XYZ file of C-alpha atoms in Angstrom:
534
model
C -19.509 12.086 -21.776
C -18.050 13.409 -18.805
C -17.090 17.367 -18.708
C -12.810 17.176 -17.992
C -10.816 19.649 -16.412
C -7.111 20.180 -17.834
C -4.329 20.402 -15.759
C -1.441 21.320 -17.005
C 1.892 20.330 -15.364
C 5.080 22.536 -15.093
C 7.184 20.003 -12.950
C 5.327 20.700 -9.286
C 5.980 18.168 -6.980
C 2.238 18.353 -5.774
C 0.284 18.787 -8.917
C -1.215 15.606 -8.491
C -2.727 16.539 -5.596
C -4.113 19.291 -7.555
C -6.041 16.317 -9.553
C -7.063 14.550 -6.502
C -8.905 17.769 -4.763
C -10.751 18.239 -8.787
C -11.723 14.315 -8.770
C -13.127 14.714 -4.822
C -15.746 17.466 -6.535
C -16.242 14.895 -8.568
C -15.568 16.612 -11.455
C -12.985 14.445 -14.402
C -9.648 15.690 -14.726
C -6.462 14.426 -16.477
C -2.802 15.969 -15.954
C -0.693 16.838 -19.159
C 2.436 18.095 -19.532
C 2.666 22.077 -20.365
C 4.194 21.616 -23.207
C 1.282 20.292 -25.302
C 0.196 21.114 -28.634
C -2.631 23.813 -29.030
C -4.059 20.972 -31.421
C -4.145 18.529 -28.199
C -5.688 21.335 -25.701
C -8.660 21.723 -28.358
C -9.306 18.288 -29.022
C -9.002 17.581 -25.007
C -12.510 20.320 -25.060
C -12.091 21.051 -21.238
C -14.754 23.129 -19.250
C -11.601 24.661 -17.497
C -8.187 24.796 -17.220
C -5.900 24.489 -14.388
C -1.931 25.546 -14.599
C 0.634 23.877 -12.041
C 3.744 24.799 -9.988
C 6.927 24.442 -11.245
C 10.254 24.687 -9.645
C 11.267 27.079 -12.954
C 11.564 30.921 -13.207
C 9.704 32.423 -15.606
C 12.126 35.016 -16.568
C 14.597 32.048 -17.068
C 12.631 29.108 -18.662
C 11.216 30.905 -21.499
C 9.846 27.556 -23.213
C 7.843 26.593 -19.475
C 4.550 28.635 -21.159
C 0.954 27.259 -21.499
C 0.127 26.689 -24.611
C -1.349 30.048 -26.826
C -4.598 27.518 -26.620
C -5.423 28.293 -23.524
C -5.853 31.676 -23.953
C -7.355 31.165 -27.424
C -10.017 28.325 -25.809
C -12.433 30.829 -23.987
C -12.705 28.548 -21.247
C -12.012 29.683 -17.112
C -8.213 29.177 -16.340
C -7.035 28.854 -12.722
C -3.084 29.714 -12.071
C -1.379 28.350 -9.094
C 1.868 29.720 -8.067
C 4.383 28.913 -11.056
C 0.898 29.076 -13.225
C 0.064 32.205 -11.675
C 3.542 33.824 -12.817
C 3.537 32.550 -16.495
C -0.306 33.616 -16.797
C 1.093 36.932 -15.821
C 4.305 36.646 -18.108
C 2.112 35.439 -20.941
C -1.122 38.020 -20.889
C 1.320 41.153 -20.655
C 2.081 41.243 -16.716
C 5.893 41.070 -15.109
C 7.178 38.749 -13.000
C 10.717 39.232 -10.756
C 13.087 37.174 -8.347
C 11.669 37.948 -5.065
C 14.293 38.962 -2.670
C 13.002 37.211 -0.363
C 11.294 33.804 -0.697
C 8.411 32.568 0.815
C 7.529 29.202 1.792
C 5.289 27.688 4.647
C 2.106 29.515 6.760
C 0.939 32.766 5.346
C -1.662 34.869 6.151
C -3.529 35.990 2.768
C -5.576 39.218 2.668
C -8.859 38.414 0.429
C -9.359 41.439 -1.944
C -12.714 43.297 -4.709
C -14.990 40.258 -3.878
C -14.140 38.310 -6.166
C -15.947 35.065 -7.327
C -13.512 32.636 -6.500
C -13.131 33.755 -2.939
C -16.290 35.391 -2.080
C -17.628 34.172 1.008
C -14.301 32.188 1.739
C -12.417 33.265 4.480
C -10.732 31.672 7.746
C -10.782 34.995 9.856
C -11.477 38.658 9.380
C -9.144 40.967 11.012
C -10.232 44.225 13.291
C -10.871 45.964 9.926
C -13.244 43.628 8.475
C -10.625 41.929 6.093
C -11.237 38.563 4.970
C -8.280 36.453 5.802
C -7.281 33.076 4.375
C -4.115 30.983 5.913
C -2.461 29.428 3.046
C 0.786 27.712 2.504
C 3.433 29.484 0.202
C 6.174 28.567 -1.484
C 7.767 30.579 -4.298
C 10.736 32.866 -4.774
C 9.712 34.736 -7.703
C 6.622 36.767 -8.072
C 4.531 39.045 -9.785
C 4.991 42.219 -9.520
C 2.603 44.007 -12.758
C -1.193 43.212 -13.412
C -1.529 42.322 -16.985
C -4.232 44.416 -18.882
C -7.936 43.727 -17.430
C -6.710 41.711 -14.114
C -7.244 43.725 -10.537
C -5.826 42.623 -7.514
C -7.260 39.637 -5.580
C -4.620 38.541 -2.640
C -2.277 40.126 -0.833
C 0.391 39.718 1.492
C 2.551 42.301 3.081
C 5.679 40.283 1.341
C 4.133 39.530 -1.727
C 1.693 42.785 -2.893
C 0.176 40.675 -5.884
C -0.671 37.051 -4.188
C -3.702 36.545 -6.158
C -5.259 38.327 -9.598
C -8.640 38.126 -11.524
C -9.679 39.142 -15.015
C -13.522 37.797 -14.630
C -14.940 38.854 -17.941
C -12.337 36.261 -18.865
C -12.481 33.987 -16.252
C -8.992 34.190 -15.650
C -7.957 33.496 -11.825
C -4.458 32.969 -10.053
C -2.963 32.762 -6.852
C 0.420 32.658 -5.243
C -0.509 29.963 -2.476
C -0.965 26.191 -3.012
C -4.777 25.788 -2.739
C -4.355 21.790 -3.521
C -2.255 21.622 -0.127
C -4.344 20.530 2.976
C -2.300 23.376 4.905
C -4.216 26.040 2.959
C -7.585 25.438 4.637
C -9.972 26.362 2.480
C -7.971 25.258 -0.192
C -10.765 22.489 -1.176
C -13.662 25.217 -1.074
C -11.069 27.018 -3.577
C -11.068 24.289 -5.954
C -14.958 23.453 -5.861
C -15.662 27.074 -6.565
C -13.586 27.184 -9.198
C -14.681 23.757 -11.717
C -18.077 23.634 -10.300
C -19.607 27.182 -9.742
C -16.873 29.191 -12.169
C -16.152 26.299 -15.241
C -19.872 25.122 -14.452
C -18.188 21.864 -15.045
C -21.120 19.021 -13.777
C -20.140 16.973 -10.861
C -21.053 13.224 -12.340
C -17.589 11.627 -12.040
C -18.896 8.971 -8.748
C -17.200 5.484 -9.039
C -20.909 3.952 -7.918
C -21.983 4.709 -11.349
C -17.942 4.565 -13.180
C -18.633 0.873 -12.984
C -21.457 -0.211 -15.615
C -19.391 2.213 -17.970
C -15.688 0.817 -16.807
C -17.781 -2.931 -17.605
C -19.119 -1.568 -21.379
C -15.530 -0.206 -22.226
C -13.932 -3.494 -21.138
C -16.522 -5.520 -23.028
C -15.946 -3.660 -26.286
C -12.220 -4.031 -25.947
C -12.400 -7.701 -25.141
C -15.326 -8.810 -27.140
C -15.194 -12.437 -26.932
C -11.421 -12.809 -26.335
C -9.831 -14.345 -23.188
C -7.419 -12.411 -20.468
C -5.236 -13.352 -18.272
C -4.485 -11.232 -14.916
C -1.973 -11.615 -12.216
C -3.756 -11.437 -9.294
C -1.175 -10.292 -5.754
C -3.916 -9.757 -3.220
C -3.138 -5.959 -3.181
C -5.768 -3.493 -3.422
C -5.192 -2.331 -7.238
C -5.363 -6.082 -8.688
C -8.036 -7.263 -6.454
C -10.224 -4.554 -7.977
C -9.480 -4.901 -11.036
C -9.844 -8.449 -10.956
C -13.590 -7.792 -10.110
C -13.777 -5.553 -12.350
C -13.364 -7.261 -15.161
C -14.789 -10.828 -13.892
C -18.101 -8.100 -13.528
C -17.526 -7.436 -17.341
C -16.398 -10.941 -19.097
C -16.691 -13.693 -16.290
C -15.173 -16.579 -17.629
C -13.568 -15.143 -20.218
C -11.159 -14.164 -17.265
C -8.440 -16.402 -15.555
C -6.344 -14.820 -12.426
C -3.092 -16.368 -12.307
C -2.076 -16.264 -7.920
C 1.656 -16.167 -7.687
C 2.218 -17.830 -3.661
C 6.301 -16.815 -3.383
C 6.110 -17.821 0.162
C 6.385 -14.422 1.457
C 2.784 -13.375 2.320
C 1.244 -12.313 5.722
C -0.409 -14.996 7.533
C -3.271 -17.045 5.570
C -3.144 -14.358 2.927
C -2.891 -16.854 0.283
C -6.226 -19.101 1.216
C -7.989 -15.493 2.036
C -7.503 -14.221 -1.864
C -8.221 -17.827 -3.022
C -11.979 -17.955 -0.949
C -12.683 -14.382 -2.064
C -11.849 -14.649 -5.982
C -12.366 -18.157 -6.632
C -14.960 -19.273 -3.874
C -17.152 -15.927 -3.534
C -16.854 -13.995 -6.783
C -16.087 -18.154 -9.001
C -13.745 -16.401 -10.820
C -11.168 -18.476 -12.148
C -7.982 -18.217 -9.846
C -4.721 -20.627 -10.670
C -2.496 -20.945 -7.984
C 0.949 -21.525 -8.176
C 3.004 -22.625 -4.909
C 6.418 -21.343 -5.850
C 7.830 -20.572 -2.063
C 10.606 -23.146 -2.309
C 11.851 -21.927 -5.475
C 11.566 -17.989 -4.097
C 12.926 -19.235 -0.843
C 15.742 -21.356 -2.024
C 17.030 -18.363 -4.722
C 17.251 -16.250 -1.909
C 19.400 -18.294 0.427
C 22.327 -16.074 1.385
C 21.175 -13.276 0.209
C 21.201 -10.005 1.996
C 21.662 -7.019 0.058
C 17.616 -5.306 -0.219
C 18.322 -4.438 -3.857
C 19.007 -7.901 -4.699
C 16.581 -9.969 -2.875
C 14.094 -7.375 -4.305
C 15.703 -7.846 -8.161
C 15.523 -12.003 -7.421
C 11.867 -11.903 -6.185
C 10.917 -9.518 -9.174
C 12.690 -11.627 -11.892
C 11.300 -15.003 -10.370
C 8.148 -13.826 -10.080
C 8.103 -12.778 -13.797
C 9.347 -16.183 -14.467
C 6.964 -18.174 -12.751
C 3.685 -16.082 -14.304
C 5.421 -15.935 -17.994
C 4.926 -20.164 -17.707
C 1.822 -19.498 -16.815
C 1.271 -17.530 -18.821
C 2.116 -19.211 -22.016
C 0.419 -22.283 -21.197
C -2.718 -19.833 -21.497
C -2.131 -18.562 -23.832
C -1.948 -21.591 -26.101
C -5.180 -22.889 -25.085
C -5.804 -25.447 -22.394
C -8.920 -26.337 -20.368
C -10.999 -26.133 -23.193
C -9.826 -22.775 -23.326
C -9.024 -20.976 -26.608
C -6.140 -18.804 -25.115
C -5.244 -15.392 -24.025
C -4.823 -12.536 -26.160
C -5.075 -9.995 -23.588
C -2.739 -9.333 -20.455
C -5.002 -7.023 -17.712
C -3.001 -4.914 -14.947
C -3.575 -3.081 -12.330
C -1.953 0.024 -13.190
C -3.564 3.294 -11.518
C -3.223 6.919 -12.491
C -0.338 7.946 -10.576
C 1.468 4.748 -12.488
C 0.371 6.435 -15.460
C 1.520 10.423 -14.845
C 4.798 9.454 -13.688
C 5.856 7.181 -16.320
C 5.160 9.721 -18.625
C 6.258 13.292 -19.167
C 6.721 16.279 -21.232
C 9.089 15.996 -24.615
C 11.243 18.769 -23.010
C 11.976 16.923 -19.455
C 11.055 19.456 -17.726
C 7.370 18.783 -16.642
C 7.431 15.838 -15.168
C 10.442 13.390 -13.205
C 10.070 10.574 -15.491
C 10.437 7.349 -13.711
C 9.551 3.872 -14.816
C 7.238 1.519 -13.113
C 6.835 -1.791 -12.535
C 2.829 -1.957 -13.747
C 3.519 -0.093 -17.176
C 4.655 -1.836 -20.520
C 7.714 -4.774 -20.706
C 5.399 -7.472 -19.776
C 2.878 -7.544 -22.686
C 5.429 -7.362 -25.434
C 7.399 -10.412 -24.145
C 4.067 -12.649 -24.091
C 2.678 -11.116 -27.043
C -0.243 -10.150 -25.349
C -2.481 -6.991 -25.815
C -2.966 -5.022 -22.876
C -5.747 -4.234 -20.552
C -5.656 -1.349 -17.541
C -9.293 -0.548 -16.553
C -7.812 1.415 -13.582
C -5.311 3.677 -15.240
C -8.120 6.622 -15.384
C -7.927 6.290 -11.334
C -6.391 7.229 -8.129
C -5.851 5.142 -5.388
C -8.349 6.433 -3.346
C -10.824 6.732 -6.303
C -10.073 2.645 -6.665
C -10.889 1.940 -3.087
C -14.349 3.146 -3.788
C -14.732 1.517 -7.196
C -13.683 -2.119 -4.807
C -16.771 -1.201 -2.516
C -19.258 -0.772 -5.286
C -17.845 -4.106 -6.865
C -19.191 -5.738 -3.332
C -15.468 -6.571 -2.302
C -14.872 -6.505 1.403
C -14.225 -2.969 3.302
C -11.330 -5.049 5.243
C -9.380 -6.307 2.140
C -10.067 -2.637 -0.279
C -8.806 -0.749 2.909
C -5.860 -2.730 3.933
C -2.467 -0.951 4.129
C -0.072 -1.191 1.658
C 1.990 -4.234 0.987
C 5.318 -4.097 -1.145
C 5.536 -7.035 -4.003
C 8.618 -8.301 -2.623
C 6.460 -9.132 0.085
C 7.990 -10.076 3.751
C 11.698 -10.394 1.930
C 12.349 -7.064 2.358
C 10.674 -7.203 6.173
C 13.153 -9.898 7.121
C 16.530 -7.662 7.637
C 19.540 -9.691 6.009
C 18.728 -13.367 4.325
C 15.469 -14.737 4.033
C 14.442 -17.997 5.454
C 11.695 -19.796 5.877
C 12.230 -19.899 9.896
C 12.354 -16.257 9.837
C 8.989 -16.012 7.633
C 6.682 -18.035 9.788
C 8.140 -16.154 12.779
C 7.362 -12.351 11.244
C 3.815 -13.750 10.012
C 2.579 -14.871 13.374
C 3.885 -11.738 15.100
C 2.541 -9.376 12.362
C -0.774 -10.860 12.357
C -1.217 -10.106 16.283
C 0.138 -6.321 15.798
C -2.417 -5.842 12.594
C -5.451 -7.775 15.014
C -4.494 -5.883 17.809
C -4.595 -2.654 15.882
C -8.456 -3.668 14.215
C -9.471 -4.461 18.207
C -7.692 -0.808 20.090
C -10.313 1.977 18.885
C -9.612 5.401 20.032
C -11.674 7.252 22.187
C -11.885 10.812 20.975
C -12.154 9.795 17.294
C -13.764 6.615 17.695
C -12.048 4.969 15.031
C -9.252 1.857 15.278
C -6.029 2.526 15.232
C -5.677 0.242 12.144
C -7.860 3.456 10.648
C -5.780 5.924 12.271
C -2.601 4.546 10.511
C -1.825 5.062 7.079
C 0.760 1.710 7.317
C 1.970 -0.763 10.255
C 3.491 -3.684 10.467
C 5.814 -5.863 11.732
C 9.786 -6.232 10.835
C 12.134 -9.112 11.524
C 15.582 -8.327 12.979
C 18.470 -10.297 12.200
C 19.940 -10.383 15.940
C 19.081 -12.402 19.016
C 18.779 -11.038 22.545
C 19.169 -12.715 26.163
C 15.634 -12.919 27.989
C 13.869 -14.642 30.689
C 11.017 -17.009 30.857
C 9.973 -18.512 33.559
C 12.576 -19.651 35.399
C 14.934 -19.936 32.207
C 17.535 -18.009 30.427
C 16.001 -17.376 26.506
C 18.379 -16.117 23.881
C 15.961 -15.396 20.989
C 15.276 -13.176 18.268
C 13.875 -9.454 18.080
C 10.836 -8.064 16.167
C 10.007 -4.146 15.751
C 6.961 -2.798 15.207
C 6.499 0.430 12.572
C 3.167 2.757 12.240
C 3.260 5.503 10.096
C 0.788 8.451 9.338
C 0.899 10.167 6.192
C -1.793 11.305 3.935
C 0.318 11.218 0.583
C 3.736 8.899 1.057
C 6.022 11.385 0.574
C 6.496 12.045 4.316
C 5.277 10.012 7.195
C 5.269 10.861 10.619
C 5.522 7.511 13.550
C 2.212 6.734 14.623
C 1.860 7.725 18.698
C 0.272 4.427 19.101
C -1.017 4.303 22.721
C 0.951 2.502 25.150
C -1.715 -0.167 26.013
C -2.281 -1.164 22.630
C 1.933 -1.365 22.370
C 1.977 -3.447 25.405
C -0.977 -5.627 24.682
C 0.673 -6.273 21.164
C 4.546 -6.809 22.850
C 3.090 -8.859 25.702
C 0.932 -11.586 22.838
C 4.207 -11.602 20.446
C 6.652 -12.789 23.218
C 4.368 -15.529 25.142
C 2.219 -16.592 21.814
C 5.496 -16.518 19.092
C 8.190 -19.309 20.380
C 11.487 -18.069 18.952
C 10.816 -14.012 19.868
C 11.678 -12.495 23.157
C 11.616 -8.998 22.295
C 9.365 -6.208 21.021
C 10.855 -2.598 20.043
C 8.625 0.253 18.015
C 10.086 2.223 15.680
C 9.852 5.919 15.933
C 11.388 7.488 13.188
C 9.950 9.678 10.522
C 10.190 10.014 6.776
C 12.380 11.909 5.893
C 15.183 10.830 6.954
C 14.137 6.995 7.756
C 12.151 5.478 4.616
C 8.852 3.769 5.722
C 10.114 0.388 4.776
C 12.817 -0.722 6.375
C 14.624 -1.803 3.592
């Protein structure tokens, strides 16, 4: 067994980050919501506990509390921000509205060498004051130690930034130590589930797969699965995965709607069924995707039509699986590759409050309409954490590092209607930007800029444009080109892709992709402009 760190979640829009920085010690961790029984929190048996952000007030949300649990469990707690305030409101401390409210850079004064922060600093003033440079962002704040805490942080707008009551084990702070703006926010972390909770640092995907393989053989046993494989990152994995665990026993059903990047089809056919001989059916369905979308060109739409066809067209699959065929007994089991994140925001709190509940397209509808149990071997993992798992399986560094591609494919790359024309013409000119990219390294890092950016690729613009070739008028359509850096999806900045590598890629479109005559880069951010164009 693996020692697990709580985390319990008020509604912060970051806490999973918190999770991520825990999992990097590699220490286990789940996320919860706050409101929890105590019943739960003792059966969970953590080594530590963490407590969240929240957008809340304590004085105001008087049911937003940890659960009495915690306190009970004799186990180190960490507080961060919101966590920091209730751990005050809740061991006898006070919290107010601050009249002012604080959010970005601070500059945190360290204070009675404590353990969490001894030997942490980014600067030490004139005075010999260790300094930290955090990032903030809270209104409220505490302004009374609860009985047996001393002071630990400071700022000259917030007195209180950080408390301690060690014989407990009972740490807080005001900052966001799971941001990468707080700089030695990681160091934070380690200190506190490794040194403080003790907790052991055995959570490595290198060894996560021989126990991911017994736990999918014991749910399996000698039943059959069926998995719809997509060529993305989370399926791929999981399709070795469990082809690791049950071989045959597993068939991969390969959906083709037309609307892949170039050769992508043939590339997940030679790596699932001609390197790993897993069992891969694929199903050709690009005229019946292609000729459903004809006139469409509302986003929304195409992407409903490309969702509820491709549901279709592995449901027939599907069921002829299921029934047996091949010498096959059938399926009982439907595997997905649903992550964590999938997971934590499908779910929630029973008071609303701890989480925004959303659904997704990787969790539950599917199974009950085939009658199918369900497998996830990934849900435990992040994305990142699932990328390594895909390298210790012995799939390719190229395809577990690719960018991300949306399920609706190139359909919502193409700007307006969808058509065939328009598909072969984005492929071609998206390949050379994503080759071009894997060629142009950069000099001070040394890495390519395929590396360097979190997503590129290529979109197709519904408009034509008058050009020259030779000595002949053109009037032809108009690609752009979008690279993004972002480290979690929520924001993205344009990539500030050299202009060598722009020309080099601009220059191969136009003379080697007949039916293009013009290249433009997009250089908008998210917010406002979503990564995607549509």
């Amino acid at each position: 067994m693996h020692d697990k760190i709580l985390i319990l979640d008020f509604g912060s829009q970051v806490t999973q980050l918190i999770a991520r920085r825990v999992r990097e010690a590699h220490v286990y961790c789940e996320i919860h919501p706050n409101d929890v029984s105590d019943a739960f929190v003792r059966e969970f048996a953590p080594k530590a506990i963490i407590l969240s952000g929240s957008h809340a007030s304590t004085y105001e949300a008087e049911d937003l509390r940890a659960p009495q649990a915690v306190w009970d469990l004799g186990v180190p707690v960490l507080g961060i921000c919101y966590g920091m305030q209730t751990m005050a409101a809740q061991l006898g401390g006070a919290v107010e509205g601050g009249k002012t409210r604080e959010f970005g850079y601070a500059e945190v004064r360290a204070h009675g060498h404590t353990k969490l922060l001894a030997g942490i600093q980014d600067f030490a003033t004139a005075e010999g004051h260790g300094m930290l440079k955090v990032w903030m962002s809270h209104g409220d704040k505490v302004t009374a130690l609860p009985p047996g805490f001393k002071l630990m942080a400071s700022t000259p707008s917030c007195p209180i930034a950080g408390m301690a009551d060690e014989a407990r084990g009972y740490y807080a702070v005001q900052f966001h130590p799971e941001v990468t703006h707080t700089v030695q926010g990681r160091a934070l972390l380690e200190r506190f589930v490794l040194q403080i909770a003790g907790a052991r640092p055995d959570w490595v995907m290198r060894d996560h797969v021989e126990e991911a393989v017994a736990r999918i053989r014991e749910q399996v046993g000698d039943e059959e699965v069926i998995l719809g494989l997509s060529g993305g990152v989370d399926s791929s994995v999981a399709a070795a995965l469990i082809h690791r665990a049950i071989g045959e026993q597993l068939t991969c059903v390969f959906v083709d709607h037309g609307l892949l990047r170039l050769n992508e089809g043939d590339m997940v056919m030679d790596m699932f069924a001609g390197k790993l001989h897993a069992r891969v059916i694929r199903v050709d369905a690009s005229e019946l995707f292609l000729r459903e979308l004809a006139g469409v060109a509302d986003p929304e739409a195409k992407r409903k039509i490309i969702g509820r066809l491709f549901v279709d067209v592995f449901k027939a699959e599907a069921a002829k699986l299921k029934a047996g065929t091949g010498g096959h007994k059938g399926a009982s089991f439907l595997a997905q590759g649903t992550i964590y994140p999938d997971v934590i925001e499908s779910g929630g709190a029973k008071t609303k409050k701890a989480t925004t509940i959303k659904s997704h397209h990787n969790v539950g509808g599917l199974p009950e309409q085939l009658g199918l149990k369900l497998l996830e071997p990934l849900r435990d993992l992040f994305k990142d954490e699932v990328r390594e798992l895909g390298v210790a399986l012995g799939l390719p560094h190229e395809m577990v590092y690719r960018h991300p591609f949306p399920g609706p494919g190139l359909g919502v790359r193409i700007l307006g209607e969808v058509k065939k024309e328009y598909a072969d013409l984005l492929r071609r000119a998206d390949a050379i930007f994503i080759e071009e990219l894997r060629n142009f390294r950069d000099e001070a890092s040394g890495k390519t800029w395929y590396d360097l950016t979190s997503q590129a690729f290529t979109v197709f613009l519904p408009v034509k444009s008058v050009g020259v070739m030779g000595d002949g008028r053109t009037y032809d359509y108009v690609v752009a080109l979008r690279a993004v850096q972002t480290s979690d999806f929520m924001t993205a900045d344009w990539a500030e892709l050299p202009y060598a590598l722009l020309k080099k890629v601009s220059g191969r479109i136009i003379n080697e992709v007949r039916g293009i005559n013009r290249v433009t880069y997009d250089v908008s951010s998210k917010p406002p402009a979503t990564i995607e164009w549509e």
